[in-house]
Amino acid sequence: MALQHEPRTPYHAAQGALRVLETVVRHGTGVTGTELARQTGIGPERLTGLLRMLRREEYVEQVTDGAYVAGEALARLGSAESRARALRENLQRTLDRLRDSVGAAVYVSRYVDGEIRIDQFAAGPATPVVNEWVDFRYSAHATAIGKSLLGQLDHNGRRDHLSRHKMARLTSRTITSDKVLLSRLESQPPTVPHLDLQEYAVGTVCAAVPITAGSSVGCLALSLPVRHAHRLRQAADALNRNAAPVLLSLAI
C-alpha cells in the first residue's frame, strides 16, 4: 500500500509503534533507521513520526552512532514484580503530557465485566477533574465516557447494560430514553468523539474517543469547565490525534 494511503488512526499508529519496538528489541546492540524501515516495511515519513513518539515516551533512545536501542521505559518493564507498577507509571507520564497538551483533565476508562471503570486520570489546578456526584458506573447514558464505551459494544451488550442501570435524569440535557440513546449510538461514526454537553453535570463538558485493541473496550476522555466549552471540539480532535501513546502503553 502506498504511503499516502496508510491509515492514520491511533490504533494503526500504536500497531506500527509496536512493530518498531519489536524490531529494536531483537537488535540488542542497536538498529539504524534505514534498517528499521526495511524490516518493518514502514515508510520513512511515518517511521520518523513513530520514532519521535517512541523517544518521547522513552521506549527507545538514539545512541551516538545514530542507531536505536531499547529505552528506559522498556528497561523498567524487565522484572515481573515491577511490571504492573512500571506500566502504570509509564501511562501516568503519558497522561500528564496529554493533559498539558490539550489543556484539560484526561481519563482512561475501560468496560470490565459489564461495568465502567476509570483506570487512571491526569488533572491539575488549571485542569480540574469532574466532580463525580453520581457514580460513573450508573451514569453511562449521560457521560462521554459511558457513551464511547457503550458505542463499542454490540446491540445486545448495550441493551444489557441499560437494563441494569436506570437512565436517570441528571440535568435538563440528559437523555433518558433508551430508544433515543441507542439510535444515537448506532448512528455515531467510530472516528467521531462522543460528547457530553452538560448532560452529566451542569458546568462541565466532556469528550471521549475509543482506544480499543482486540477484545478490550476502552476510551480516552477529557473534561473542561463549561466556560471553556468553545475549546471542546478542538481539544477532542487533539485527544484523538494523540491517543496512540496511551494505546501503546496499554498494549505493551
Tab-separated table of C-alpha atoms in Angstrom:
chain	number	residue	atom	x	y	z
A	1	MET	CA	0.000	0.000	0.000
A	2	ALA	CA	1.334	3.437	-0.886
A	3	LEU	CA	2.430	5.610	1.995
A	4	GLN	CA	-0.182	8.286	1.363
A	5	HIS	CA	-2.936	5.678	1.791
A	6	GLU	CA	-1.707	4.268	5.116
A	7	PRO	CA	-4.220	4.586	7.976
A	8	ARG	CA	-3.614	7.410	10.433
A	9	THR	CA	-5.814	6.245	13.328
A	10	PRO	CA	-4.392	5.895	16.873
A	11	TYR	CA	-4.832	2.117	16.585
A	12	HIS	CA	-2.666	1.912	13.463
A	13	ALA	CA	-0.094	4.293	14.943
A	14	ALA	CA	0.189	2.085	18.032
A	15	GLN	CA	0.323	-1.019	15.847
A	16	GLY	CA	3.185	0.489	13.831
A	17	ALA	CA	4.994	1.563	17.011
A	18	LEU	CA	4.791	-1.993	18.344
A	19	ARG	CA	6.343	-3.298	15.124
A	20	VAL	CA	9.190	-0.811	15.522
A	21	LEU	CA	9.680	-1.752	19.190
A	22	GLU	CA	9.761	-5.465	18.413
A	23	THR	CA	12.464	-4.845	15.810
A	24	VAL	CA	14.527	-2.651	18.142
A	25	VAL	CA	14.345	-5.261	20.915
A	26	ARG	CA	15.501	-8.008	18.524
A	27	HIS	CA	18.617	-5.946	17.750
A	28	GLY	CA	20.051	-5.613	21.235
A	29	THR	CA	23.089	-3.622	20.130
A	30	GLY	CA	21.102	-1.134	18.056
A	31	VAL	CA	19.448	-0.800	14.659
A	32	THR	CA	19.563	2.082	12.204
A	33	GLY	CA	16.554	3.937	10.865
A	34	THR	CA	17.242	2.587	7.386
A	35	GLU	CA	17.250	-0.987	8.668
A	36	LEU	CA	14.102	-0.358	10.699
A	37	ALA	CA	12.317	0.875	7.576
A	38	ARG	CA	13.455	-2.191	5.643
A	39	GLN	CA	12.479	-4.727	8.309
A	40	THR	CA	9.156	-3.183	9.316
A	41	GLY	CA	8.048	-2.079	5.856
A	42	ILE	CA	7.086	1.330	7.277
A	43	GLY	CA	7.748	4.322	5.032
A	44	PRO	CA	10.400	6.905	6.061
A	45	GLU	CA	7.966	9.731	6.859
A	46	ARG	CA	5.713	7.600	9.038
A	47	LEU	CA	8.700	5.888	10.671
A	48	THR	CA	10.181	9.266	11.627
A	49	GLY	CA	6.946	10.188	13.399
A	50	LEU	CA	6.749	6.836	15.205
A	51	LEU	CA	10.366	7.063	16.355
A	52	ARG	CA	9.778	10.600	17.594
A	53	MET	CA	6.832	9.349	19.666
A	54	LEU	CA	8.758	6.336	20.987
A	55	ARG	CA	11.697	8.523	22.007
A	56	ARG	CA	9.393	10.997	23.742
A	57	GLU	CA	7.759	8.139	25.668
A	58	GLU	CA	11.274	6.751	26.481
A	59	TYR	CA	10.594	3.382	24.823
A	60	VAL	CA	13.613	3.840	22.534
A	61	GLU	CA	16.671	6.046	22.560
A	62	GLN	CA	19.185	7.005	19.905
A	63	VAL	CA	22.853	6.302	20.658
A	64	THR	CA	25.884	8.219	19.414
A	65	ASP	CA	26.188	6.368	16.100
A	66	GLY	CA	22.548	7.136	15.275
A	67	ALA	CA	21.246	3.629	15.930
A	68	TYR	CA	18.150	2.998	18.050
A	69	VAL	CA	18.158	0.852	21.194
A	70	ALA	CA	15.595	-0.027	23.872
A	71	GLY	CA	14.917	2.934	26.159
A	72	GLU	CA	14.461	3.416	29.883
A	73	ALA	CA	10.694	2.810	29.844
A	74	LEU	CA	11.208	-0.669	28.388
A	75	ALA	CA	14.005	-1.415	30.857
A	76	ARG	CA	11.615	-0.691	33.733
A	77	LEU	CA	9.340	-3.476	32.485
A	78	GLY	CA	12.052	-6.103	32.879
A	79	SER	CA	11.065	-7.897	36.099
A	80	ALA	CA	7.635	-9.417	36.557
A	81	GLU	CA	7.141	-7.981	40.059
A	82	SER	CA	7.729	-4.405	38.909
A	83	ARG	CA	5.909	-4.656	35.574
A	84	ALA	CA	2.459	-3.556	36.769
A	85	ARG	CA	3.860	-0.572	38.635
A	86	ALA	CA	6.108	0.424	35.734
A	87	LEU	CA	3.252	0.217	33.225
A	88	ARG	CA	1.086	2.373	35.473
A	89	GLU	CA	3.874	4.940	35.879
A	90	ASN	CA	4.537	5.000	32.122
A	91	LEU	CA	0.842	5.560	31.417
A	92	GLN	CA	0.629	8.295	34.053
A	93	ARG	CA	3.527	10.206	32.470
A	94	THR	CA	1.805	9.906	29.097
A	95	LEU	CA	-1.489	11.175	30.542
A	96	ASP	CA	0.268	14.077	32.272
A	97	ARG	CA	1.812	15.158	28.966
A	98	LEU	CA	-1.522	14.773	27.207
A	99	ARG	CA	-3.267	16.860	29.888
A	100	ASP	CA	-0.760	19.659	29.332
A	101	SER	CA	-1.016	19.323	25.556
A	102	VAL	CA	-4.831	19.561	25.325
A	103	GLY	CA	-5.287	21.812	28.351
A	104	ALA	CA	-7.869	19.587	30.010
A	105	ALA	CA	-8.193	16.816	32.572
A	106	VAL	CA	-7.824	13.443	30.811
A	107	TYR	CA	-9.041	9.974	31.771
A	108	VAL	CA	-8.511	6.368	30.687
A	109	SER	CA	-11.569	4.179	31.144
A	110	ARG	CA	-12.415	0.571	30.361
A	111	TYR	CA	-15.532	-1.588	30.259
A	112	VAL	CA	-14.795	-4.551	32.542
A	113	ASP	CA	-17.229	-7.327	33.486
A	114	GLY	CA	-20.206	-5.255	32.392
A	115	GLU	CA	-19.223	-2.106	34.268
A	116	ILE	CA	-17.440	1.188	33.571
A	117	ARG	CA	-14.102	1.638	35.298
A	118	ILE	CA	-11.854	4.713	35.386
A	119	ASP	CA	-8.326	3.299	35.408
A	120	GLN	CA	-6.219	6.464	35.573
A	121	PHE	CA	-6.523	10.202	35.091
A	122	ALA	CA	-4.406	13.349	34.989
A	123	ALA	CA	-5.707	16.643	36.335
A	124	GLY	CA	-4.383	19.783	37.970
A	125	PRO	CA	-5.363	23.192	39.388
A	126	ALA	CA	-5.961	24.612	35.901
A	127	THR	CA	-7.499	21.362	34.589
A	128	PRO	CA	-9.890	20.183	37.329
A	129	VAL	CA	-11.287	16.674	37.439
A	130	VAL	CA	-15.028	16.104	37.012
A	131	ASN	CA	-16.970	16.142	40.271
A	132	GLU	CA	-18.282	12.556	40.340
A	133	TRP	CA	-21.566	13.409	42.014
A	134	VAL	CA	-23.186	10.291	40.546
A	135	ASP	CA	-21.122	7.101	40.262
A	136	PHE	CA	-19.839	6.783	36.675
A	137	ARG	CA	-20.870	3.125	36.704
A	138	TYR	CA	-24.528	4.168	36.861
A	139	SER	CA	-24.456	7.143	34.510
A	140	ALA	CA	-23.126	5.796	31.199
A	141	HIS	CA	-26.116	7.285	29.362
A	142	ALA	CA	-25.083	10.804	30.411
A	143	THR	CA	-21.276	10.795	30.122
A	144	ALA	CA	-18.960	10.947	27.118
A	145	ILE	CA	-17.007	8.056	28.642
A	146	GLY	CA	-20.117	5.932	29.002
A	147	LYS	CA	-21.376	6.659	25.508
A	148	SER	CA	-17.965	5.884	23.991
A	149	LEU	CA	-17.758	2.552	25.814
A	150	LEU	CA	-21.360	1.579	25.086
A	151	GLY	CA	-20.822	2.575	21.458
A	152	GLN	CA	-18.173	-0.126	21.155
A	153	LEU	CA	-20.482	-2.883	22.399
A	154	ASP	CA	-22.897	-4.748	20.168
A	155	HIS	CA	-26.625	-4.037	20.331
A	156	ASN	CA	-27.280	-6.778	22.891
A	157	GLY	CA	-24.414	-5.578	25.062
A	158	ARG	CA	-25.819	-2.048	25.092
A	159	ARG	CA	-29.311	-3.254	25.946
A	160	ASP	CA	-27.939	-5.449	28.724
A	161	HIS	CA	-26.125	-2.505	30.289
A	162	LEU	CA	-29.142	-0.195	30.091
A	163	SER	CA	-31.386	-2.899	31.557
A	164	ARG	CA	-29.140	-2.985	34.634
A	165	HIS	CA	-28.751	0.788	35.044
A	166	LYS	CA	-31.773	3.080	35.048
A	167	MET	CA	-31.351	6.140	32.802
A	168	ALA	CA	-31.907	8.791	35.446
A	169	ARG	CA	-32.292	12.467	34.544
A	170	LEU	CA	-29.150	14.123	35.947
A	171	THR	CA	-29.571	17.529	34.258
A	172	SER	CA	-32.123	19.078	31.906
A	173	ARG	CA	-29.941	17.877	28.992
A	174	THR	CA	-29.729	14.197	29.998
A	175	ILE	CA	-31.077	11.651	27.516
A	176	THR	CA	-33.468	9.370	29.419
A	177	SER	CA	-34.969	7.436	26.502
A	178	ASP	CA	-33.140	4.192	25.743
A	179	LYS	CA	-34.595	4.293	22.220
A	180	VAL	CA	-33.084	7.738	21.567
A	181	LEU	CA	-29.728	6.804	23.108
A	182	LEU	CA	-29.459	3.511	21.212
A	183	SER	CA	-30.340	5.259	17.955
A	184	ARG	CA	-27.617	7.854	18.509
A	185	LEU	CA	-25.051	5.205	19.409
A	186	GLU	CA	-25.927	3.204	16.270
A	187	SER	CA	-25.542	6.254	14.006
A	188	GLN	CA	-22.337	7.623	15.581
A	189	PRO	CA	-19.310	7.203	13.248
A	190	PRO	CA	-16.490	5.391	15.124
A	191	THR	CA	-13.972	8.167	14.384
A	192	VAL	CA	-16.167	10.987	15.782
A	193	PRO	CA	-15.707	11.768	19.513
A	194	HIS	CA	-18.657	11.256	21.825
A	195	LEU	CA	-19.632	14.442	23.660
A	196	ASP	CA	-21.274	15.289	26.961
A	197	LEU	CA	-22.628	18.840	26.851
A	198	GLN	CA	-23.675	19.269	30.490
A	199	GLU	CA	-25.647	16.006	30.351
A	200	TYR	CA	-23.899	14.566	33.422
A	201	ALA	CA	-23.191	17.718	35.417
A	202	VAL	CA	-24.085	21.370	34.982
A	203	GLY	CA	-20.886	23.347	34.449
A	204	THR	CA	-18.850	20.573	32.757
A	205	VAL	CA	-18.440	19.409	29.151
A	206	CYS	CA	-16.601	16.255	28.099
A	207	ALA	CA	-15.436	14.296	25.052
A	208	ALA	CA	-14.250	10.701	24.616
A	209	VAL	CA	-12.581	8.666	21.865
A	210	PRO	CA	-12.186	4.864	21.682
A	211	ILE	CA	-8.810	3.244	22.354
A	212	THR	CA	-9.793	-0.351	21.750
A	213	ALA	CA	-7.346	-3.117	20.856
A	214	GLY	CA	-8.544	-6.670	20.333
A	215	SER	CA	-11.491	-7.569	22.570
A	216	SER	CA	-10.717	-4.931	25.219
A	217	VAL	CA	-13.147	-1.996	25.198
A	218	GLY	CA	-11.666	1.297	26.386
A	219	CYS	CA	-11.706	5.019	25.813
A	220	LEU	CA	-9.687	8.155	26.380
A	221	ALA	CA	-11.644	11.177	27.604
A	222	LEU	CA	-11.264	14.791	28.650
A	223	SER	CA	-13.318	17.252	30.658
A	224	LEU	CA	-13.493	21.041	30.628
A	225	PRO	CA	-15.346	23.639	32.696
A	226	VAL	CA	-18.292	24.931	30.670
A	227	ARG	CA	-16.628	28.353	30.357
A	228	HIS	CA	-14.121	26.595	28.059
A	229	ALA	CA	-16.802	24.804	26.017
A	230	HIS	CA	-15.666	26.683	22.905
A	231	ARG	CA	-12.437	24.616	23.060
A	232	LEU	CA	-14.143	21.242	23.369
A	233	ARG	CA	-14.135	20.107	19.740
A	234	GLN	CA	-10.591	21.315	19.141
A	235	ALA	CA	-9.437	19.581	22.337
A	236	ALA	CA	-11.298	16.401	21.334
A	237	ASP	CA	-9.559	16.378	17.943
A	238	ALA	CA	-6.197	16.823	19.692
A	239	LEU	CA	-7.097	13.993	22.078
A	240	ASN	CA	-7.833	11.704	19.136
A	241	ARG	CA	-4.605	12.649	17.335
A	242	ASN	CA	-2.541	11.990	20.454
A	243	ALA	CA	-4.243	8.793	21.620
A	244	ALA	CA	-1.589	6.472	20.130
A	245	PRO	CA	0.909	6.728	23.044
A	246	VAL	CA	-1.873	5.850	25.505
A	247	LEU	CA	-2.957	2.885	23.401
A	248	LEU	CA	0.690	1.831	23.122
A	249	SER	CA	1.106	1.951	26.925
A	250	LEU	CA	-1.945	-0.286	27.311
A	251	ALA	CA	-0.819	-2.702	24.576
A	252	ILE	CA	2.739	-3.360	25.792
